[in-house]
Coordinates of C-alpha atoms and ligand atoms in Angstrom, one line a residue:
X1 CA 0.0 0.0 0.0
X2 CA 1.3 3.3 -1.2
X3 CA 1.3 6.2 1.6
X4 CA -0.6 9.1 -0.4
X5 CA -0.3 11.7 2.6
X6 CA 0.8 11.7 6.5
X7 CA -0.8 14.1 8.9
X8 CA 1.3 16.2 11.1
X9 CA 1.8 15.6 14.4
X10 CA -0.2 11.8 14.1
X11 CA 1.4 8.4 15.3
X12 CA 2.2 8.1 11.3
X13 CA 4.6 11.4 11.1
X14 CA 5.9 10.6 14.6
X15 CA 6.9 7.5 13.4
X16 CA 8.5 9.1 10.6
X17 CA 6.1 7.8 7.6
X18 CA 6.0 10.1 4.5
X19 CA 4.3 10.0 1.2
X20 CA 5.3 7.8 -1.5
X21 CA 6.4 4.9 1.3
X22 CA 4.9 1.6 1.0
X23 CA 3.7 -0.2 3.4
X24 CA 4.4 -3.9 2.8
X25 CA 3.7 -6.1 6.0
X26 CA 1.6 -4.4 9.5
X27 CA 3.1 -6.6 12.6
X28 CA 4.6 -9.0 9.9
X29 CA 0.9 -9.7 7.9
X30 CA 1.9 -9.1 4.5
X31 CA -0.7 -6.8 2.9
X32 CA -3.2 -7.6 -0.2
X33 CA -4.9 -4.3 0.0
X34 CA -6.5 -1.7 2.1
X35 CA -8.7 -3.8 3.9
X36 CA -5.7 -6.2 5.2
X37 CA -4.0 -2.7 6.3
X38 CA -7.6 -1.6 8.4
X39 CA -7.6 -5.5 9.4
X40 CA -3.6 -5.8 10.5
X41 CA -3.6 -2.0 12.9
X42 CA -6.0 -2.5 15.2
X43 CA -3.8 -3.1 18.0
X44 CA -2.2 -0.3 19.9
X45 CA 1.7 -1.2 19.3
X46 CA 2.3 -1.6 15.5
X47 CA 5.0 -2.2 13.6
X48 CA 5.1 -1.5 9.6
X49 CA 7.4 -3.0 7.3
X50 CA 8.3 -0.1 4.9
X51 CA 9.9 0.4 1.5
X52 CA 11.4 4.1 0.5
X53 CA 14.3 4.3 -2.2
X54 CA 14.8 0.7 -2.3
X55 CA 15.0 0.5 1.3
X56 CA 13.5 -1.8 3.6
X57 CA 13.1 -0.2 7.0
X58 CA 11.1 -1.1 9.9
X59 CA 8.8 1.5 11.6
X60 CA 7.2 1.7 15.3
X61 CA 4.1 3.4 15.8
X62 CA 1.7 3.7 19.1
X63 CA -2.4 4.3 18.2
X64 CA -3.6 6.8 20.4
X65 CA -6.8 7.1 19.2
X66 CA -8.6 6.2 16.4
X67 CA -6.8 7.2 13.2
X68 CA -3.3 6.6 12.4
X69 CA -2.4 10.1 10.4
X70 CA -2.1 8.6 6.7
X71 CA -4.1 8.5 4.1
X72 CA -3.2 5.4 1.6
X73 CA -3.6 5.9 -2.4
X74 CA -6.3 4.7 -3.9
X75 CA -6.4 1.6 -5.9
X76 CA -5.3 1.4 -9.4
X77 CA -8.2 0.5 -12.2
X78 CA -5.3 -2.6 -13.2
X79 CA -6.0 -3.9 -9.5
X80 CA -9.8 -3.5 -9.1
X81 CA -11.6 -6.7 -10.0
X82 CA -14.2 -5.6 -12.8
X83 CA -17.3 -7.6 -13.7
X84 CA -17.5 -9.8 -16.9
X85 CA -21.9 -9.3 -16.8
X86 CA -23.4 -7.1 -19.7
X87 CA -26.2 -5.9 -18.0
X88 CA -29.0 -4.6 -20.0
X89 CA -29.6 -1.4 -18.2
X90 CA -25.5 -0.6 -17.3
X91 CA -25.2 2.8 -17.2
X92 CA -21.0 2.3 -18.4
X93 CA -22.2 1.1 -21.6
X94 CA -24.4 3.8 -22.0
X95 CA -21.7 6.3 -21.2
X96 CA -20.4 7.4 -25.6
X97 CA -17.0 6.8 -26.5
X98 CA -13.7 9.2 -25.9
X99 CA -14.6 10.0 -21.8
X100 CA -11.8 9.4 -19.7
X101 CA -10.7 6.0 -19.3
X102 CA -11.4 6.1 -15.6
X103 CA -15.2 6.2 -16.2
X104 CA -15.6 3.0 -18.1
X105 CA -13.8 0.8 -15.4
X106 CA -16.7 -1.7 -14.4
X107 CA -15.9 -2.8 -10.8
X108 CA -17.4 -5.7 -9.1
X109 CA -15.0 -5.9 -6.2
X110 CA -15.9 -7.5 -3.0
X111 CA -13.2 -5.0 -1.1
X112 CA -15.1 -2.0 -2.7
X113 CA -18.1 -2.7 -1.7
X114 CA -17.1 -2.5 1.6
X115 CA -14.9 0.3 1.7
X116 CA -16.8 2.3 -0.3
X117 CA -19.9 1.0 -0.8
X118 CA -19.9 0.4 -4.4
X119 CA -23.2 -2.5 -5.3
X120 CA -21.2 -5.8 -6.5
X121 CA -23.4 -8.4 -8.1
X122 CA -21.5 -11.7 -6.3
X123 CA -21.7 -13.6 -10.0
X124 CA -18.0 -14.0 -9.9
X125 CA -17.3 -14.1 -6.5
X126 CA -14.7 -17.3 -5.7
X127 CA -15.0 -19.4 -2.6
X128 CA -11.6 -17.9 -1.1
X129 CA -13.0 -13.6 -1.6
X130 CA -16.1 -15.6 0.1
X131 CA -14.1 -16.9 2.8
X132 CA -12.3 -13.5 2.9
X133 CA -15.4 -12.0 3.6
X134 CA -16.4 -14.1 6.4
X135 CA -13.1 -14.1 8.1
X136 CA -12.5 -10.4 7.8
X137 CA -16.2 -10.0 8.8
X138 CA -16.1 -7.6 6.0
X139 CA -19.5 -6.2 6.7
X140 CA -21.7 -4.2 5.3
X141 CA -21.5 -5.1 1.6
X142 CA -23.7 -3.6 -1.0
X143 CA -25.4 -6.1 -3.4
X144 CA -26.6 -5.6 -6.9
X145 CA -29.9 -8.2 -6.6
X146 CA -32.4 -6.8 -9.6
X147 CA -34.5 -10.3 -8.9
X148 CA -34.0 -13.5 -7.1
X149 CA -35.7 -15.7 -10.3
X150 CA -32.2 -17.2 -11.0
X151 CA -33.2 -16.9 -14.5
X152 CA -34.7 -13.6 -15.1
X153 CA -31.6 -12.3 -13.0
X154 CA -28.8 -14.0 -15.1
X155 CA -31.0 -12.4 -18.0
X156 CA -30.9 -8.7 -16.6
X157 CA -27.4 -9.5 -16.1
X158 CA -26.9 -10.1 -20.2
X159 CA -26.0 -13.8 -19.5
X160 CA -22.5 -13.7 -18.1
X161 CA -20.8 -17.2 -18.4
X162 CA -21.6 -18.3 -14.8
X163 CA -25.3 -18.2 -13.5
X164 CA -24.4 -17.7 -10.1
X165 CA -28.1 -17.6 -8.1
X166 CA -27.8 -15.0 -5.8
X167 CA -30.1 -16.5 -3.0
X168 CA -27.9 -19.1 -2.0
X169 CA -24.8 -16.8 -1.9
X170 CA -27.1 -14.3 -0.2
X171 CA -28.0 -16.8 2.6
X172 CA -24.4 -17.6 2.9
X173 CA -23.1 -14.6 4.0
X174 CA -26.2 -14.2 6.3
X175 CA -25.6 -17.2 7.9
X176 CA -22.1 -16.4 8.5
X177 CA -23.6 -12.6 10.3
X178 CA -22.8 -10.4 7.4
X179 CA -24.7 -7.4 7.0
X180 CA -26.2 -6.2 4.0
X181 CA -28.0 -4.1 1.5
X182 CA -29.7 -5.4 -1.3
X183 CA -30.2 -2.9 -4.4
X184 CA -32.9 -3.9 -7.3
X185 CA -32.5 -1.1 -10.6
X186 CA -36.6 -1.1 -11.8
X187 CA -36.2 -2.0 -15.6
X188 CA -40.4 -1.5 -16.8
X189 CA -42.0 -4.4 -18.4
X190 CA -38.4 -6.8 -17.1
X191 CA -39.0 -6.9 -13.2
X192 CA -41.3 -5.3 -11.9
X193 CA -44.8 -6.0 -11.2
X194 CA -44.5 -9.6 -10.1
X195 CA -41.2 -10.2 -10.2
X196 CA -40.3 -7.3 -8.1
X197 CA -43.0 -8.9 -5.4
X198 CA -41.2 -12.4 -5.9
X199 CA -37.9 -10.5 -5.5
X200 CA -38.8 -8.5 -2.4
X201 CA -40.9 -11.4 -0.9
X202 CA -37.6 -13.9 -1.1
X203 CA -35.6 -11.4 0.3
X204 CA -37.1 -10.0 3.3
X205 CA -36.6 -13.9 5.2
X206 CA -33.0 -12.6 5.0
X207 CA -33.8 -9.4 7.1
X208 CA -32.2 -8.6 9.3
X209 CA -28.9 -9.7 7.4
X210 CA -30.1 -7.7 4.5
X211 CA -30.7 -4.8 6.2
X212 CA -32.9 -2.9 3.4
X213 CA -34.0 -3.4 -0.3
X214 CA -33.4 0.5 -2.0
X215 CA -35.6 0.2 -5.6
X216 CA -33.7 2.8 -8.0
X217 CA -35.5 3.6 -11.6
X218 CA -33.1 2.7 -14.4
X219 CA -31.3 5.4 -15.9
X220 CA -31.7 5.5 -19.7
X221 CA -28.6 7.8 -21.9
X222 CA -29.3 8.9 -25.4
X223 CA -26.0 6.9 -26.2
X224 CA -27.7 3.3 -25.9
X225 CA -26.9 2.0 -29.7
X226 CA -27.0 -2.0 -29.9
X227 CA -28.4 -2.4 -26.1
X228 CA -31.5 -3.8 -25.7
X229 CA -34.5 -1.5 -25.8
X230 CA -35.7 -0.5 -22.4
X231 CA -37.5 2.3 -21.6
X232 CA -38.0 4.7 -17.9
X233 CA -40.8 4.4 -15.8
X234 CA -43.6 6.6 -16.3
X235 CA -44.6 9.6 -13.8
X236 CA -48.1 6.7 -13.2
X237 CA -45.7 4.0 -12.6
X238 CA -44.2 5.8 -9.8
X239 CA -47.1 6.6 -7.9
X240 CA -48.8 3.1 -8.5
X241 CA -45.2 2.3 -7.1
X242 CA -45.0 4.1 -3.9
X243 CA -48.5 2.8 -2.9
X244 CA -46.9 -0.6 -3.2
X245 CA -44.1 0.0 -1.5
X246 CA -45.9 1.8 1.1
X247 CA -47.9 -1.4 1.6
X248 CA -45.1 -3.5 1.9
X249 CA -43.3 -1.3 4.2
X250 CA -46.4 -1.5 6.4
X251 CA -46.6 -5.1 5.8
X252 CA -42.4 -5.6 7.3
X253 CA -42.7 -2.5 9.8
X254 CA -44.9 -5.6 11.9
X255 CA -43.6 -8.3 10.8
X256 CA -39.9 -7.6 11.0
X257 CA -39.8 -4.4 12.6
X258 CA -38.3 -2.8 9.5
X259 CA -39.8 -1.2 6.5
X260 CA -37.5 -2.9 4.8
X261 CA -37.8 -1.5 1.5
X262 CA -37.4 1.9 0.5
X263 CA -37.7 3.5 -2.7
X264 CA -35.3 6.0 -4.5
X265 CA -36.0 9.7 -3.7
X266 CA -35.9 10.0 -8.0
X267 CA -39.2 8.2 -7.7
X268 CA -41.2 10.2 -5.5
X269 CA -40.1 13.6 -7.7
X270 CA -41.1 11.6 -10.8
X271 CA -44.6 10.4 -9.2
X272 CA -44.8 14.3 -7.5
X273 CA -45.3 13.0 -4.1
X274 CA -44.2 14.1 -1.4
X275 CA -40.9 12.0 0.2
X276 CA -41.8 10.1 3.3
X277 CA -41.2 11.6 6.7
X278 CA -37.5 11.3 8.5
X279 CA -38.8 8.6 10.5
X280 CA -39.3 6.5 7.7
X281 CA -36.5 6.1 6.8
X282 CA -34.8 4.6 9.6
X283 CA -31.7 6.1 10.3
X284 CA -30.8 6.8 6.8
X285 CA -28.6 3.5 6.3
X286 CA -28.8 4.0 2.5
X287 CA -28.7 7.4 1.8
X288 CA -25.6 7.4 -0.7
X289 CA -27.4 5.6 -3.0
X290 CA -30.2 8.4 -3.1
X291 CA -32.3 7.3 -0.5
X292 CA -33.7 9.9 1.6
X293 CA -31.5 12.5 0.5
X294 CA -34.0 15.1 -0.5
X295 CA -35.7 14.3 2.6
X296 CA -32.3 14.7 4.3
X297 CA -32.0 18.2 2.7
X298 CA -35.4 19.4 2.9
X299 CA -35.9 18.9 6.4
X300 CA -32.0 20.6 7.3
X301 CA -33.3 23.4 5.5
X302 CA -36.1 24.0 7.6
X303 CA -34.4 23.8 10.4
X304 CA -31.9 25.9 9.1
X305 CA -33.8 28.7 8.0
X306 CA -34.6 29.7 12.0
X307 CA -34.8 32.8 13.5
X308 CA -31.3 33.5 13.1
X309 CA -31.6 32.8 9.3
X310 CA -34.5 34.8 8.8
X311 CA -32.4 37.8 10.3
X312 CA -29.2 37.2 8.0
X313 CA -32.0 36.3 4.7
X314 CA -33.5 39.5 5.5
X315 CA -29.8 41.2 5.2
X316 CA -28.9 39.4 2.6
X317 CA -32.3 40.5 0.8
X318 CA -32.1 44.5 2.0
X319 CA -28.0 44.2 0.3
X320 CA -29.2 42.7 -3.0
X321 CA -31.6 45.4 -3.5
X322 CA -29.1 48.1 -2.8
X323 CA -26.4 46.5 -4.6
X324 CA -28.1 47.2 -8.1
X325 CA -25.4 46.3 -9.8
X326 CA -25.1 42.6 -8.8
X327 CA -28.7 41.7 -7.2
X328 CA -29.4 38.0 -9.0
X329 CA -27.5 34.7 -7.7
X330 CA -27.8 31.7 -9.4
X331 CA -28.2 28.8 -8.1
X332 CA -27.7 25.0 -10.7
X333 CA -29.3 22.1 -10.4
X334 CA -31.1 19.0 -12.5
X335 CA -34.3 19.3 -14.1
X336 CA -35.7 16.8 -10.9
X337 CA -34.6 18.7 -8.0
X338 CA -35.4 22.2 -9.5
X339 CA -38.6 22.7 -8.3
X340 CA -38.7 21.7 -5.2
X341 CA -35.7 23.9 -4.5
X342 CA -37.9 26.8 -5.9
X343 CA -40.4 25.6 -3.3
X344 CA -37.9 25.6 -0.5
X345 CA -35.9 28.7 -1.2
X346 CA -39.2 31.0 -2.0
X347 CA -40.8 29.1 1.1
X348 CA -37.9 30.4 3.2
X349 CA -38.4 34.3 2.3
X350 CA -35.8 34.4 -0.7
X351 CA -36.7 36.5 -3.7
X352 CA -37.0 33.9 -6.9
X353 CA -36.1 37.1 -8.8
X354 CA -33.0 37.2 -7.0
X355 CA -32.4 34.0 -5.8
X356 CA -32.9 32.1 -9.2
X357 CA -32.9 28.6 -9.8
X358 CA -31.4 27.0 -13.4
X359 CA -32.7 23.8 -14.4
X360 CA -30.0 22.6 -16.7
X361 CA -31.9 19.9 -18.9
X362 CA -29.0 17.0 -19.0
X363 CA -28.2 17.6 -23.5
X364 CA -25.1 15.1 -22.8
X365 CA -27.1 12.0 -21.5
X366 CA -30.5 12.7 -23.0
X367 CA -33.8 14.1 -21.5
X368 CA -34.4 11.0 -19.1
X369 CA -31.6 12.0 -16.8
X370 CA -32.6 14.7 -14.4
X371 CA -30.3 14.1 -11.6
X372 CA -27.8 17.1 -10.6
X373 CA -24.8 14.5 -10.6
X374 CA -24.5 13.9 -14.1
X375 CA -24.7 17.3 -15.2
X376 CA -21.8 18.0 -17.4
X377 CA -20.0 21.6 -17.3
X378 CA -20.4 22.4 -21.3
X379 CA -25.0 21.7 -20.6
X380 CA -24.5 24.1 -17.4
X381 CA -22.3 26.3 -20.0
X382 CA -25.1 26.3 -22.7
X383 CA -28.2 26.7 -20.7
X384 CA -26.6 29.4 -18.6
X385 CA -25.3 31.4 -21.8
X386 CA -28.6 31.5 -22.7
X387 CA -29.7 33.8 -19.7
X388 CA -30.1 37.2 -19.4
X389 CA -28.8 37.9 -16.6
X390 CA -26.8 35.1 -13.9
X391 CA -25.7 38.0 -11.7
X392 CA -23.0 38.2 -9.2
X393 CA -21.9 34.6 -9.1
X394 CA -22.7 31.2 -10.2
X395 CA -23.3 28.6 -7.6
X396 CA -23.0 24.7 -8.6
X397 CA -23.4 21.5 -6.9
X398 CA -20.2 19.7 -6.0
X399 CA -22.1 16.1 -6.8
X400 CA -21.3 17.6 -10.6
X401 CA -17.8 18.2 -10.1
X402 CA -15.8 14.9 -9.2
X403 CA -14.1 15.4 -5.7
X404 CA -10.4 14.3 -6.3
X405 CA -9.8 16.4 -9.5
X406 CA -12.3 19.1 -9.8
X407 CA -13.9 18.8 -13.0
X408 CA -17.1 18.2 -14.5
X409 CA -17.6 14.4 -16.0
X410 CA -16.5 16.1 -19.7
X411 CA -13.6 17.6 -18.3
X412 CA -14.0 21.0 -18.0
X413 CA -13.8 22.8 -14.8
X414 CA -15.2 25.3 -12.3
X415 CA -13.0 27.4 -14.0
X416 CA -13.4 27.4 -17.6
X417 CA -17.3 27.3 -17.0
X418 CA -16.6 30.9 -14.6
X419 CA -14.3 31.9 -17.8
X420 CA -16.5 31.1 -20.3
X421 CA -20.0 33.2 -18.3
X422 CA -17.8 35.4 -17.5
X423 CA -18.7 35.4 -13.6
X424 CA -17.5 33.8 -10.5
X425 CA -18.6 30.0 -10.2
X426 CA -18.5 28.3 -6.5
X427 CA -18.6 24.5 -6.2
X428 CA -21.5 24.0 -3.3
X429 CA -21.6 21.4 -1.2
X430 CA -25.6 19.6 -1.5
X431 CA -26.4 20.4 2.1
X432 CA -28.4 23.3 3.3
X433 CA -26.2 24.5 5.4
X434 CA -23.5 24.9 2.5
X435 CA -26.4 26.7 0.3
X436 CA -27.4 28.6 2.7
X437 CA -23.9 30.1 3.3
X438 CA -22.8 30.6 0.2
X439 CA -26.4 32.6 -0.9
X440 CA -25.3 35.2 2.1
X441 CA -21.4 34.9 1.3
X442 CA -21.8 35.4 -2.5
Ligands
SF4_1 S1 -22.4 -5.4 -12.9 FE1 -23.7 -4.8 -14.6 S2 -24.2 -2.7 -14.2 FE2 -22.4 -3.2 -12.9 S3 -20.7 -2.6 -14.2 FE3 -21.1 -4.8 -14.6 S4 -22.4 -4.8 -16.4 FE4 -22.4 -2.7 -15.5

């Protein structure tokens, strides 16, 4: 394991670690991965085996707390096992040629899942990564189910060379106390309607080892040559949909205590429901995968907005109007969100003259994709260019801009979109206390 950073003043810079080491054995354990270096440094009183210049050297380190003081480098894509499935709704193979290279790397790795909490399907998975799993307790891991009919699944899965059925490996890694969270992606007219009752029904017995069953709509490109045909659920679907799942969840919430299932918040804004309550969504557990974050938001905004707020919107309001020069904000998002952030801003005493909203419609991946995270900097570019006026800055959601390097999915950057428009453009975290500051700091 490569050392990508060492915090000052930790156990790690004490000991004299630096970047670019590599860390090769942890109390003589020689390491696979990442997982084998979180496994190996539990104790208090560790010793790395380390490799600078050539060097082997060995180093001494007392935990004094939780975290060591490094940060390790990321995997490369050669040494992240990938999936050999074609699945008919895969958004990778949706994605059109000449992206970067790092977008079309289709993981299905075990050691992922867990560290990051990427969905893995388990088609591949060997008997030794299974008895990895167990003896690590690697635990929670995120698992790609789309339908428990063996073959319907190995269908949906474009008939890889092994029909592994998940069931059986499901009820393995229960049985062994590992904790997890099923995903199904809703094709229309593939699996759902009784399927998706037959999928749900077999895996609830597995509760509470399967912790929850998230059902995400499947997200359709305009780059889907030579895929099967497939099409989005309709705005009717959705709310036929939430009745169901709001008849299951009452169905579990006695029987097993849980709701169990939970739908995509992409669902409710396509039926134009409201999103359940807070308390419905039980802690959250599965919020990454767009479960309950626009309830999340939503309901910090309110809060937010307080007395406190009110005072520093009305300031913020009274310095727009004097400042005649600069009074608009602008504020991106997807064509989904849009309009309930209208709702919410305009609900919380901001001017929608002032305070405006831009629904960018998603040009790059077609009119089915409404979600702020695959907005691409040239469709913000385009829609804002055409606007009369975007005023004194520019805000955009960080879920567009990819953490590590900074840049939109087609490359360009906060930068080049603030050069092009010709005013300032600020990356915004998608909480409301991020929003919120950087409407009265802009
Ligand atoms: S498992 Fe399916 S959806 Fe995931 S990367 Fe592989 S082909 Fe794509």
């Amino acid at each position: 394991m490569t050392v990508a950073a060492v915090a000052p003043r930790t156990p790690a810079a004490v000991a004299g670690l630096a970047r670019g080491d590599r860390i090769v054995a942890v109390n003589g354990h020689r390491l696979r991965d990442a997982i084998d270096f979180q496994f190996h440094t539990g104790d208090e009183r560790l010793e790395l085996t380390v490799e600078r210049d050539g060097v082997t050297a060995v180093k001494r380190l007392r935990r004094r707390g939780p975290g060591l003081g490094l940060e390790l480098a990321p995997p490369r894509p050669g040494d992240i096992a990938t999936c050999a499935n074609k699945c008919v709704f895969c958004f990778i193979h949706q994605l059109p040629k000449g992206m970067r290279k790092s977008l079309y790397v289709k993981d299905d790795d075990f050691r992922l899942s867990f560290l990051h909490g990427n969905y893995i399907t388990l088609s591949d998975l060997d008997g030794a990564s299974f008895e990895r799993i167990i003896e690590q307790r690697l635990s929670p891991l995120y698992i790609s189910v789309h339908a428990t009919d063996p073959e319907l699944r190995h269908a949906l899965l474009g008939r890889p060379r092994h029909s592994a059925e998940i069931l059986p490996r499901l009820e393995r890694l229960a049985k062994a106390g590992i904790r997890m969270h099923a995903q199904i992606v809703l094709c229309p007219d593939l699996n759902d309607g009784a399927h998706l009752e037959r999928t749900v029904v077999e895996l609830a017995p597995l509760h509470p080892h399967v912790a929850t069953t998230a059902i995400v709509p499947v997200g359709l490109t305009r780059h889907r040559e030579r895929l099967p045909s497939l099409r989005s659920l309709t705005a009717d679907e959705a709310r036929a949909l939430v009745a169901t799942a709001e008849h299951w969840q009452r169905r579990w919430l006695a029987e097993l205590g849980s709701r169990f299932v939970f739908l995509a918040d992409e669902i409710y804004l396509l039926a134009g429901l409201p999103l359940p309550p807070e308390a419905a969504y039980e802690g959250f557990p599965i919020a990454e995968d767009g479960i309950g974050l626009v309830r999340q938001f939503e309901d910090g905004f309110g809060r937010l907005v307080t007395r406190r707020h009110v005072v520093t919107r009305q300031r913020t309001v009274a310095r727009q109007k004097r400042d005649a020069g600069g009074n608009v904000l602008t504020v991106v998002t997807g064509e989904m969100f849009a309009p309930r952030l209208g709702t919410l801003l305009a609900e919380a005493g901001f001017d929608p003259a002032t305070i405006r909203v831009a629904a960018v419609p998603n040009d790059f991946f077609g009119p089915a994709i409404g979600v702020a995270g695959l907005l691409t900097g040239r469709d913000i570019q385009r829609h804002l260019a055409r606007q009369a006026d975007l005023g004194r800055a520019v805000l955009v959601p960080a879920v567009a801009v990819r953490d590590a390097d900074g840049i939109f999915l087609d490359d360009l950057t906060p930068a080049d979109l603030a050069r092009d428009l010709g005013v300032p453009v600020k990356v915004v975290q998608a909480t409301p206390g991020a929003l919120l500051k950087a409407i009265r700091d802009s």
